[in-house]
Coordinates of C-alpha atoms and ligand atoms in Angstrom, one line a residue:
X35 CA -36.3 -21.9 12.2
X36 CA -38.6 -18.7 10.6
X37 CA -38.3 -15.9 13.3
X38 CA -42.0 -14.2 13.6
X39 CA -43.4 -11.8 15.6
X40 CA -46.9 -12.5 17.7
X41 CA -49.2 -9.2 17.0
X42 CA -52.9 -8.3 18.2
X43 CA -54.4 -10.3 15.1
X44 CA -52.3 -13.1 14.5
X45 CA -48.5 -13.6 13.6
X46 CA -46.2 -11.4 11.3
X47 CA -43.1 -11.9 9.3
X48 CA -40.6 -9.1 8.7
X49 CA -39.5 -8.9 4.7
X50 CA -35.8 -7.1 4.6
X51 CA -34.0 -5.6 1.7
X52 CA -30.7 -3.5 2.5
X53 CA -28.0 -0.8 0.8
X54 CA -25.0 -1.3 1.6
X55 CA -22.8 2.0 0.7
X56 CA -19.3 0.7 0.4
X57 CA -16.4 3.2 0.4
X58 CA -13.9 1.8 -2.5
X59 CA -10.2 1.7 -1.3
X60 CA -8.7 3.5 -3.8
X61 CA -5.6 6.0 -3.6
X62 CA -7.7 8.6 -5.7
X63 CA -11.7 9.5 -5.9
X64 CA -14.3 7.8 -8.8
X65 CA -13.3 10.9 -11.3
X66 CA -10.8 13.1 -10.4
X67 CA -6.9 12.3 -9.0
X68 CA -7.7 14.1 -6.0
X69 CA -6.5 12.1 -2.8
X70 CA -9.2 10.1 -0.9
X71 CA -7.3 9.9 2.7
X72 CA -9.0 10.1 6.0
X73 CA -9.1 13.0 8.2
X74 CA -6.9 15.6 6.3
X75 CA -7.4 19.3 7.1
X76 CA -11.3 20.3 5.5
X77 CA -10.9 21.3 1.7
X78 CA -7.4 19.5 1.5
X79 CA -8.3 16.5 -1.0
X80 CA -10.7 19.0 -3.6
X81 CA -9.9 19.0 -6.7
X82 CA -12.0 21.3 -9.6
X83 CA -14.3 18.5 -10.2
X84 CA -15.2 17.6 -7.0
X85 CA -15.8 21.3 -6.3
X86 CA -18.3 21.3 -10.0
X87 CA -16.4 23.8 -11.4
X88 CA -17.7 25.1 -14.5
X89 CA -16.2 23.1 -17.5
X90 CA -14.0 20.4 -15.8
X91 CA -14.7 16.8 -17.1
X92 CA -14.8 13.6 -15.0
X93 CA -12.4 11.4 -16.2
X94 CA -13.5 7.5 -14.5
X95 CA -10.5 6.1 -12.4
X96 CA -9.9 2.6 -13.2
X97 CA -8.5 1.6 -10.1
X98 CA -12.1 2.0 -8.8
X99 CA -13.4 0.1 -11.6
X100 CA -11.1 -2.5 -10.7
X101 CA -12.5 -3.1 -7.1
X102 CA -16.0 -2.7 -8.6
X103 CA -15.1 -5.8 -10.3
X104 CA -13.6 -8.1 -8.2
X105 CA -15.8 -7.2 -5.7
X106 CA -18.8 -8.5 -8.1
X107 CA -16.8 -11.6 -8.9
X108 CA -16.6 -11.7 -5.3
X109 CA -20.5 -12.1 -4.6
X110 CA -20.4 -14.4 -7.9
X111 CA -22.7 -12.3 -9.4
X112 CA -23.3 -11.3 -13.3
X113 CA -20.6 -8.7 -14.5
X114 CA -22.0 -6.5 -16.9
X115 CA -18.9 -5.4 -19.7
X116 CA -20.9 -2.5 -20.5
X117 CA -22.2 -0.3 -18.1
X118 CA -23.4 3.6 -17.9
X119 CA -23.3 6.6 -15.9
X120 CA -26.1 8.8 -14.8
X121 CA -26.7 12.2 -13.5
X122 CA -28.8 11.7 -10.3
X123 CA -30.2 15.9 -9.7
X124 CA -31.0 16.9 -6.6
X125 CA -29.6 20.2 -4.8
X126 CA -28.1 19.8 -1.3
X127 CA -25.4 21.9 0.1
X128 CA -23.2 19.4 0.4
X129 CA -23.0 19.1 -3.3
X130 CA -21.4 21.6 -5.4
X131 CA -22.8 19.7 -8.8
X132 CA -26.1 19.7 -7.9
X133 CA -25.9 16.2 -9.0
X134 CA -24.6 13.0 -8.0
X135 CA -23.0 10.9 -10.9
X136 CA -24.4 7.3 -10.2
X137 CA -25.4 4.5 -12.1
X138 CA -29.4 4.2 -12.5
X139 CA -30.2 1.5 -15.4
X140 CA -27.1 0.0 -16.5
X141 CA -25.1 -1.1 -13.3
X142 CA -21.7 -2.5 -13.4
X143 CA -22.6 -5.6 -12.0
X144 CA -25.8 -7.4 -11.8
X145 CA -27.7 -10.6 -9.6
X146 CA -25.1 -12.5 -7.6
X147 CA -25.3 -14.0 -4.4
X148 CA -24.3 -13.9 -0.5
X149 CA -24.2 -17.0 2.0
X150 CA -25.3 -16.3 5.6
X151 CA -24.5 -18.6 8.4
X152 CA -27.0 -18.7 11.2
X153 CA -26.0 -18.9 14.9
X154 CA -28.2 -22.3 14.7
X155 CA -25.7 -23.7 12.3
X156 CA -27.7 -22.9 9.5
X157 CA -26.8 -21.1 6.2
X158 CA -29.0 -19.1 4.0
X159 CA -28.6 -17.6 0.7
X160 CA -29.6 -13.6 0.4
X161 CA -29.4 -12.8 -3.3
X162 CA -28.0 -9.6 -4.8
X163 CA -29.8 -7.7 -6.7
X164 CA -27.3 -5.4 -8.1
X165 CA -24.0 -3.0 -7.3
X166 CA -23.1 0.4 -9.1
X167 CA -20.7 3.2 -8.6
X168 CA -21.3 6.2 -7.8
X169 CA -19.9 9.3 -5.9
X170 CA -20.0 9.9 -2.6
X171 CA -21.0 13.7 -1.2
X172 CA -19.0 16.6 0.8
X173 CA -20.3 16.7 4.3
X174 CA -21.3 19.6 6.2
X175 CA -19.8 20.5 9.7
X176 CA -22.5 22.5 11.9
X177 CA -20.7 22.9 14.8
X178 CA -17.7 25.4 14.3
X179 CA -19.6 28.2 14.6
X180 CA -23.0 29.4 16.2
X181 CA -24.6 31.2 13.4
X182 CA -22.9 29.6 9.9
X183 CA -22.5 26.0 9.2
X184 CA -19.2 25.1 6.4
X185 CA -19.1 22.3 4.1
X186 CA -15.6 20.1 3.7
X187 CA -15.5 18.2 0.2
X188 CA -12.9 16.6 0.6
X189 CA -15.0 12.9 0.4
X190 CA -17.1 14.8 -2.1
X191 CA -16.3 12.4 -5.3
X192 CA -15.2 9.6 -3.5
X193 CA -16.1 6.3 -5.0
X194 CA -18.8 4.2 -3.4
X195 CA -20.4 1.0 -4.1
X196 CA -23.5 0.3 -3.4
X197 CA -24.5 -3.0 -3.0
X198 CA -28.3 -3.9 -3.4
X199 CA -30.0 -7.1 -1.6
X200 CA -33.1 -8.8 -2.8
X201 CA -35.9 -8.8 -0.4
X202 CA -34.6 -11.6 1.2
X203 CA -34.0 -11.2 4.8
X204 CA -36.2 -12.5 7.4
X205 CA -35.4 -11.3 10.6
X206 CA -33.0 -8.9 12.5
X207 CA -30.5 -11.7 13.0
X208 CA -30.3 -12.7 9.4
X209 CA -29.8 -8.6 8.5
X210 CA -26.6 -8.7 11.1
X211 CA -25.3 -11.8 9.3
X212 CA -25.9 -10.4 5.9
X213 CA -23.8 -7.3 6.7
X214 CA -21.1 -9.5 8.7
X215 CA -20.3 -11.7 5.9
X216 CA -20.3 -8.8 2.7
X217 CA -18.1 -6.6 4.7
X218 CA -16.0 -10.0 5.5
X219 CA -15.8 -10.1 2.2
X220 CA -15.1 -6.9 1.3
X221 CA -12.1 -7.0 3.7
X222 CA -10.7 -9.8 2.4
X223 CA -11.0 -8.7 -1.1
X224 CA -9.4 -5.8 -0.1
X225 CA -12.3 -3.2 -1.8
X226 CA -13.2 -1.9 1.1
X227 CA -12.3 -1.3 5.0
X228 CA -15.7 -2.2 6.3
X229 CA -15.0 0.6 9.1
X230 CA -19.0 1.7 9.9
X231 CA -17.7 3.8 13.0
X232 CA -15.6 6.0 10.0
X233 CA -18.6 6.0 8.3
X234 CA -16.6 3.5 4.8
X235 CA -19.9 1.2 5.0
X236 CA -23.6 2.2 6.3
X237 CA -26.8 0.7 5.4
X238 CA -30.2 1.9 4.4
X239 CA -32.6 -0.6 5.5
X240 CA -35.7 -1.4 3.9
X241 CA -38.4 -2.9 6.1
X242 CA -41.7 -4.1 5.9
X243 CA -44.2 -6.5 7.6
X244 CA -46.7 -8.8 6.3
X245 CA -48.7 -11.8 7.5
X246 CA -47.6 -14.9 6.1
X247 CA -44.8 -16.2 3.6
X248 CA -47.5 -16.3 1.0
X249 CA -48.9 -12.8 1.2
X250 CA -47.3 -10.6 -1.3
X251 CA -44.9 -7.9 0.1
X252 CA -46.7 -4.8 1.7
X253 CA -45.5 -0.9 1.4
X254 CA -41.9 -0.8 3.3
X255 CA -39.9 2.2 4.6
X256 CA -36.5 3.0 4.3
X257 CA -34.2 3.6 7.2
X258 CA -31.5 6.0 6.0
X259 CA -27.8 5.7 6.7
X260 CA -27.6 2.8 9.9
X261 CA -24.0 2.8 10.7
X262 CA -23.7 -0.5 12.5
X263 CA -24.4 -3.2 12.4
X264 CA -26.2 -3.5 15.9
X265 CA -28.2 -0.6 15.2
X266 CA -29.5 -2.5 12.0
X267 CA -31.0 -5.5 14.0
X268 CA -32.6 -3.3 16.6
X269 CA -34.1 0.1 13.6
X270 CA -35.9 -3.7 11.9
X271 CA -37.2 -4.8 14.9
X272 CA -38.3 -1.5 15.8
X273 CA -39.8 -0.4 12.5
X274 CA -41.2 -3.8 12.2
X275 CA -43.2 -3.2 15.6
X276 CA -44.1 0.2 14.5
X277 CA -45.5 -1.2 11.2
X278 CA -47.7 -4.0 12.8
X279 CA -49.1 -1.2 15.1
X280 CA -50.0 0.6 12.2
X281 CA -51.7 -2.0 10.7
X282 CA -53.8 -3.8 13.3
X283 CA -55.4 -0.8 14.0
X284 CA -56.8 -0.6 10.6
X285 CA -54.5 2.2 9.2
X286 CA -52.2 2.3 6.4
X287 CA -48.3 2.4 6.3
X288 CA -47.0 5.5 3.9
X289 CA -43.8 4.6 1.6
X290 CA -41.4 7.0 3.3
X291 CA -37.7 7.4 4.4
X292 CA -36.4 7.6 7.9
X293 CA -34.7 7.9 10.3
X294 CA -33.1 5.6 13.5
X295 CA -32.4 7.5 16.8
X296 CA -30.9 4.7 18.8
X297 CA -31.0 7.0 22.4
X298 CA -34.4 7.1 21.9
X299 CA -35.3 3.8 20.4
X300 CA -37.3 4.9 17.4
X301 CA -37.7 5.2 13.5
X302 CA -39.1 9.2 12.9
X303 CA -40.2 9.9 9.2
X304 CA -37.9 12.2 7.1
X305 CA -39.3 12.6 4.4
X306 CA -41.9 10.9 2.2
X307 CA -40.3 8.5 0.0
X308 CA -39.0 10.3 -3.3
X309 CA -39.3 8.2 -6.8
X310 CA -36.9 7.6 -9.7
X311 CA -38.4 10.5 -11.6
X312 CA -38.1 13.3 -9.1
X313 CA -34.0 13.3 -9.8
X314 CA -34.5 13.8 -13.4
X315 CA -31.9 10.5 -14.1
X316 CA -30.1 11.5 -17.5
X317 CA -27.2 9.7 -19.0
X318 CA -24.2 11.6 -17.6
X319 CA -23.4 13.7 -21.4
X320 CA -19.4 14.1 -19.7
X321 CA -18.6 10.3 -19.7
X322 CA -18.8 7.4 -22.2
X323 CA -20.3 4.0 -21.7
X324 CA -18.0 1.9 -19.5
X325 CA -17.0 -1.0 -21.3
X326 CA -14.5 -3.8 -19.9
X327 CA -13.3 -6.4 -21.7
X328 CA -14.0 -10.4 -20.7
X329 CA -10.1 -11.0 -20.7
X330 CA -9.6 -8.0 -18.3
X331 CA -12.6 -9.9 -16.3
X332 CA -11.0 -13.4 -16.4
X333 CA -7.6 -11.7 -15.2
X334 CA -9.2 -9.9 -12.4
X335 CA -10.9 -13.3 -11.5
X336 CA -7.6 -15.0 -11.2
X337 CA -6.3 -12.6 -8.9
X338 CA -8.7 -12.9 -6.5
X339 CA -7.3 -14.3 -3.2
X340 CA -9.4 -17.6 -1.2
X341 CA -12.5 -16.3 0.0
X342 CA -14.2 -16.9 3.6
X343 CA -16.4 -19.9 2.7
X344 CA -13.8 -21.4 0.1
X345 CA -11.0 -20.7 3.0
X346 CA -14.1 -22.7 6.0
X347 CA -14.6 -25.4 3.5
X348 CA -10.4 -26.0 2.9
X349 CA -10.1 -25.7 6.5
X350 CA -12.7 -28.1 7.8
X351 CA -10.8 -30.9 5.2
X352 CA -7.3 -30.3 5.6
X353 CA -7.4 -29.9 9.2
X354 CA -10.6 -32.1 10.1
X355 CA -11.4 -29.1 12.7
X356 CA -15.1 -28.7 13.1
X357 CA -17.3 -26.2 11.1
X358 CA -17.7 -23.9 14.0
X359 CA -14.2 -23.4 14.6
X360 CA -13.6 -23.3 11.1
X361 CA -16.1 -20.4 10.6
X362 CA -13.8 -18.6 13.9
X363 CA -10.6 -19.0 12.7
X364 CA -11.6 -17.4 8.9
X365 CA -13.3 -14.3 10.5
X366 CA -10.6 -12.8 9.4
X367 CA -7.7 -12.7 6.9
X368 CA -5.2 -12.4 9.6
X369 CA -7.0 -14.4 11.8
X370 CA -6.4 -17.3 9.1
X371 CA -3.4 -16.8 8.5
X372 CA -2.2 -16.8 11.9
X373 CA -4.2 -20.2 12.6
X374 CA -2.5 -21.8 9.3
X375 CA 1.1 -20.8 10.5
X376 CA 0.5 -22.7 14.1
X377 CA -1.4 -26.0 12.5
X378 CA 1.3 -26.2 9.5
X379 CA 3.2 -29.6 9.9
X380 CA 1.8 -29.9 13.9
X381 CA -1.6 -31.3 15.5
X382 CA -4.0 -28.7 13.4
X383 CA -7.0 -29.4 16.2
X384 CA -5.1 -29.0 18.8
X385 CA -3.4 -25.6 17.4
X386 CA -7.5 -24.8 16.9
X387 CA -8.0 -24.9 20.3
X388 CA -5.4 -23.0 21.7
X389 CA -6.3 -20.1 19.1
X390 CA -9.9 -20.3 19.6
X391 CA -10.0 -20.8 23.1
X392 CA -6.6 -19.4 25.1
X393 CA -5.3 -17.3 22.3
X394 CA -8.8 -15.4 21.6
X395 CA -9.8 -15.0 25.5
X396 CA -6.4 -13.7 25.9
X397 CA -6.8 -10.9 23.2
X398 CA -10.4 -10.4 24.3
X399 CA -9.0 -9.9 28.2
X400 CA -6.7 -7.2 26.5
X401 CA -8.5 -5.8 23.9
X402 CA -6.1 -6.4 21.1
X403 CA -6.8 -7.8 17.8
X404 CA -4.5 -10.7 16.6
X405 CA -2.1 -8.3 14.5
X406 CA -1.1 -7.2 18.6
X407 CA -1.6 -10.2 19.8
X408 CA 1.9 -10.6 22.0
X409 CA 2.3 -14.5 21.1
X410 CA 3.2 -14.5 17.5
X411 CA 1.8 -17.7 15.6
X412 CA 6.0 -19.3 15.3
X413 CA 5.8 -18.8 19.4
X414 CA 2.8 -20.3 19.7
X415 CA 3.5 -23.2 17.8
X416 CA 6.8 -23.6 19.7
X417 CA 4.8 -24.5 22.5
X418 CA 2.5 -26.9 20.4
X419 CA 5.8 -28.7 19.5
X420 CA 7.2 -29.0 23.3
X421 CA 3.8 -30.5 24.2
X422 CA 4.0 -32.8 20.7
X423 CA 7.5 -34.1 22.1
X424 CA 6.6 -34.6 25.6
X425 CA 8.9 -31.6 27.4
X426 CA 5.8 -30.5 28.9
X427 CA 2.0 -31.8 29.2
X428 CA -1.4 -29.9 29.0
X429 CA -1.3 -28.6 32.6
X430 CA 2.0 -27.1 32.0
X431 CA 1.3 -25.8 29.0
X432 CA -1.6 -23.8 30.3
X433 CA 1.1 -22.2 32.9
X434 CA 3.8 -21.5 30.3
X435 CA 1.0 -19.9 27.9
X436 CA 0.2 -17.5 30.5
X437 CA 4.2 -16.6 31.1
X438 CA 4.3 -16.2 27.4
X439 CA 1.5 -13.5 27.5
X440 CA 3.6 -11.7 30.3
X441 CA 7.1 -12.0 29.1
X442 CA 7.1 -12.4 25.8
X443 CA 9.8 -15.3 26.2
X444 CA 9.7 -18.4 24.3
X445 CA 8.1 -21.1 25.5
X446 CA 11.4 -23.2 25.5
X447 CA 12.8 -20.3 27.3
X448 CA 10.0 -20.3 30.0
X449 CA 10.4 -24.1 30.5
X450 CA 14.3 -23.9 31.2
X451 CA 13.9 -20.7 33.4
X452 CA 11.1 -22.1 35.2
X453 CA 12.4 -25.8 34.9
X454 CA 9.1 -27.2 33.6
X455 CA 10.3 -29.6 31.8
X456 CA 8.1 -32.7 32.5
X457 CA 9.5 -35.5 34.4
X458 CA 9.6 -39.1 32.3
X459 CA 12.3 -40.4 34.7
X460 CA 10.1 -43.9 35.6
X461 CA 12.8 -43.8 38.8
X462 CA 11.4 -40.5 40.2
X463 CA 7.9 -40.9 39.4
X464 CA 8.0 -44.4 41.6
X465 CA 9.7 -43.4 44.0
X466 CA 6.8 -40.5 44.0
X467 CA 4.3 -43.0 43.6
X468 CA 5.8 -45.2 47.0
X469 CA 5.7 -42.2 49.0
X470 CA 1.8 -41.7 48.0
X471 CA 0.9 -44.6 48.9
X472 CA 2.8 -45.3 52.2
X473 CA 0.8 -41.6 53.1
X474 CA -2.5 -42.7 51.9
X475 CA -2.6 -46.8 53.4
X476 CA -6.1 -46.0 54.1
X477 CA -7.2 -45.0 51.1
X478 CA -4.9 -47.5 49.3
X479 CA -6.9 -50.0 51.1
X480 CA -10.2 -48.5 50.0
X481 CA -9.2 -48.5 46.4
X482 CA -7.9 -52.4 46.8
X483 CA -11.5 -53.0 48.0
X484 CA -13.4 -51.8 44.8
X485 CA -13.2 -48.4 45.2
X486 CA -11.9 -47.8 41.6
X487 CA -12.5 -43.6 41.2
X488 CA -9.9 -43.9 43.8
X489 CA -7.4 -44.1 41.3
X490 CA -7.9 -40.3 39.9
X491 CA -7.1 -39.0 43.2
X492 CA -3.6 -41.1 43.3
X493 CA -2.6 -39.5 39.9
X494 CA -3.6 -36.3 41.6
X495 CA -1.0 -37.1 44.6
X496 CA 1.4 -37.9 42.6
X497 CA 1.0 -35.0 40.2
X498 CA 1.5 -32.7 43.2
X499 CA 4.4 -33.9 44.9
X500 CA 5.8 -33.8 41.5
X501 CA 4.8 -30.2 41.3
X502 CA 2.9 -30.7 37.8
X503 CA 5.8 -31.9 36.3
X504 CA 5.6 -35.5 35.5
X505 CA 4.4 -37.3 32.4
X506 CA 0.7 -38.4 33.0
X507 CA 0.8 -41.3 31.3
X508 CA 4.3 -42.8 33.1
X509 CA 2.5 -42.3 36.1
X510 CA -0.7 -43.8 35.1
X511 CA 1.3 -46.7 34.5
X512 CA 3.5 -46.4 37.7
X513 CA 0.2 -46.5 39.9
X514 CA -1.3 -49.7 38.0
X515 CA 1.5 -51.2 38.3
X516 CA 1.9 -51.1 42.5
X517 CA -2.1 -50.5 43.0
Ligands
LIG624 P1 -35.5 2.1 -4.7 O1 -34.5 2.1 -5.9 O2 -36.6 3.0 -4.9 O3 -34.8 2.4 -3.4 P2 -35.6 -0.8 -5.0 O4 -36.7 -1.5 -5.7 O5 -34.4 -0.7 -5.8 O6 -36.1 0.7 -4.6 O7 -35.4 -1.5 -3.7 C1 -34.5 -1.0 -2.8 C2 -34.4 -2.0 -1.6 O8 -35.6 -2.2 -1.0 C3 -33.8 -3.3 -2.1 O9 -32.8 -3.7 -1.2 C4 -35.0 -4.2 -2.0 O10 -34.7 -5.5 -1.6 C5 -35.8 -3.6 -0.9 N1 -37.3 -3.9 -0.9 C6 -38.1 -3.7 -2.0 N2 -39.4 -4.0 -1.7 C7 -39.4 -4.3 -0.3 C8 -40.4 -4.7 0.6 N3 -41.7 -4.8 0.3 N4 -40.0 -4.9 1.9 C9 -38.7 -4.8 2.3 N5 -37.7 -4.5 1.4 C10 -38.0 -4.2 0.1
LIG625 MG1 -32.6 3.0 -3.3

């Protein structure tokens, strides 16, 4: 279904192209051995590179290189074995350089591809246009002091990615799914924390509006720095309504950069958009072409570990669990792993419900993510296997989940402290069944008369004065067998 919007003079579509900054995890920055750890003491992590120092040369860290790489093979896109850097001018304060070492013609990897799923079930494909390295800046702390503002390098020279889409989006909710499924995948391959609250991914968002699928793009503006990923669905719709203002009133939208303020619910212009040639690109003199070798490629390839849509589609055969579920339970790495461990060798849609269904509205309740979750996956499947051999049955289940939760115990434990253990003793369960009846002659009378949804509300009886304990099935047949 194409999501549209209804303006003054007929209906609009929304055209989306984002770019994704990645933060590489790497123990050391893109060019110097410096230390790229989170929240040390200002200027701690600076080594003379980062700071531009007169005469220090870059020297590329191949560790970064690495996770450039996989992370392309990860979006199955084009690896290019030769690549170059570029000196990107441009004087800010937070860059001692006076130039950002990027990569402008000759990216490392080229056109690849991303799957979105849609919340209608759906899937999409957004294709990349590109990802290159490049260095991140020092950032600049205003509020120590009322008159001076200070500058702390120490993420001055790490290495980013930045990952280019094609104009490809359609609508707020496809730009949320976009950004969902490359940071899942960043995650799993390990490149990157996909932390937007630290500020390891943000997005600049390019929008623009234009009447129908046919008509060819119209100017778009850029929406600098988004840093989640709700605040990218609501800075497109509201550009998008800003730009179909513009235009049905006859004016023009200007190219330009901007800027989201989410208090206020608006896009304000920064600046007017800036072109390739006002940085003055130049090869960067300091640093050779980047050249990998196919081998080293192929290597890297086979190291890569099962990604989220392989992992769905492996799923949905080998346990027969249902796309949606499957979709749940790869979310994340450890989310998968922990489903794998509970369905291995037991009923694996049955383990699929408890994690997606008690398990996850448990940790929700609490707040924790499955690495706390206080069932491990071994407990939880210890339950599973009293239910498989008939110690206990769904009801009971439900109550020794809950003790689990509290306690920590093991389910077997639970069942012998509580004494759960469900009743198959045919001798108790009629004897259970008699006394019904002989309280309930009306109603057995009813029933005997055609009154057949009678019989639920026997098993109910019977269930009760067995305090939840017996084997439904044992007294199914109990309760045929006298009724
Ligand atoms: P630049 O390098 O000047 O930022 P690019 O051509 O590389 O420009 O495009 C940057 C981003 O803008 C890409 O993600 C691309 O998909 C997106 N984009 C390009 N044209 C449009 C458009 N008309 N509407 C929306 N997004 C666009
Ligand atoms: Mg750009």
């Amino acid at each position: 279904m194409s999501y549209t919007i209804e303006g003054n003079t007929g209906t609009w579509e929304i055209v989306v192209g984002l770019e994704v900054h990645a933060q590489v995890i790497s123990k050391s920055k893109l060019f110097s051995g410096a230390s790229t750890l989170f929240g040390g003491e200002p200027n701690s992590h600076v080594s003379l590179i980062d700071a531009g120092f007169p005469g220090m040369l870059p020297v590329i860290n191949q560790a970064c290189v690495e996770q450039a790489v996989r992370t392309g093979l990860g979006l199955k896109a084009r690896i290019n074995l030769e690549s170059r850097f570029d000196r990107k001018n441009y004087f800010y304060a937070d860059l001692p350089t006076g130039y950002q070492i990027s990569q402008f013609e000759h990216p490392i990897i080229g056109t690849g591809v991303v799957q979105i799923e849609l919340s209608d079930g759906s899937t999409r494909d957004i294709g990349i246009t590109r990802l290159h390295l490049e260095q991140d800046a020092g950032k600049l702390m205003h509020d120590q002091d009322p008159k001076r503002s200070f500058v702390d390098l120490n993420r001055a020279g790490v290495a980013l990615m930045e990952i280019v889409s094609e104009p490809d989006i359609r609508s707020p909710e496809e730009a949320g799914a976009y950004v969902r499924k490359l940071r899942q995948i960043l995650r799993y391959l390990g490149t990157c924390d996909g932390n937007m609250e630290e500020g390891s991914m943000r997005a600049d968002v390019n929008v623009s509006v234009r009447k129908s699928a046919s008509e060819p793009f119209r100017t778009r503006c850029e929406i600098k720095n988004v840093n989640s990923i709700r605040f990218v669905m609501q800075a497109i719709e509201i550009e998008a309504a800003r730009q179909i203002e513009i235009w049905e009133s006859g004016g023009e939208v200007d190219q330009e950069t901007r800027l989201f303020d989410p208090h206020k619910g608006e896009t304000r212009s920064l600046r007017s958009k800036e072109d390739a040639h006002d940085y003055r690109y130049f090869p960067d003199p300091d640093l050779l072409p980047l050249v990998v070798e196919q081998a080293w490629v192929d290597e890297l390839e086979r190291g890569l570990p099962e990604l989220p849509d392989d992992k769905r589609d492996r799923f949905i055969k080998q346990y027969g669990i249902p796309r949606y579920d499957a979709s749940v339970l790869v979310a994340e790495q450890a989310i998968a792993d922990y489903y794998e461990e509970v369905a291995k060798g037991r009923d694996a849609r049955l383990a699929a419900n408890w994690v997606t269904g008690d398990l996850f509205g448990a940790l929700n309740r609490t707040g924790r993510s499955i690495q706390d979750s206080p069932i491990s996956a071994q407990a939880l499947g210890g339950m599973l296997d009293l239910m498989a051999d008939k110690t206990i049955n769904g009801k009971i289940a439900k109550e020794v989940f809950e003790d689990m939760l509290e306690t920590g115990d093991s389910a077997a434990d639970i069942v012998e402290r509580k004494g759960l253990k469900q009743v198959t003793d045919t001798g108790a369960i009629d004897a259970a069944v008699a006394d019904v009846l002989a309280r309930n002659a009306d109603k057995v009378e009813e029933y005997r008369g055609g009154k057949d949804r009678l019989f639920g509300f026997f098993v109910g009886q019977v269930m009760k004065a067995m305090a939840g304990k017996a084997n439904p099935a044992i007294v199914n047949e109990a309760l045929k067998k006298v009724l």
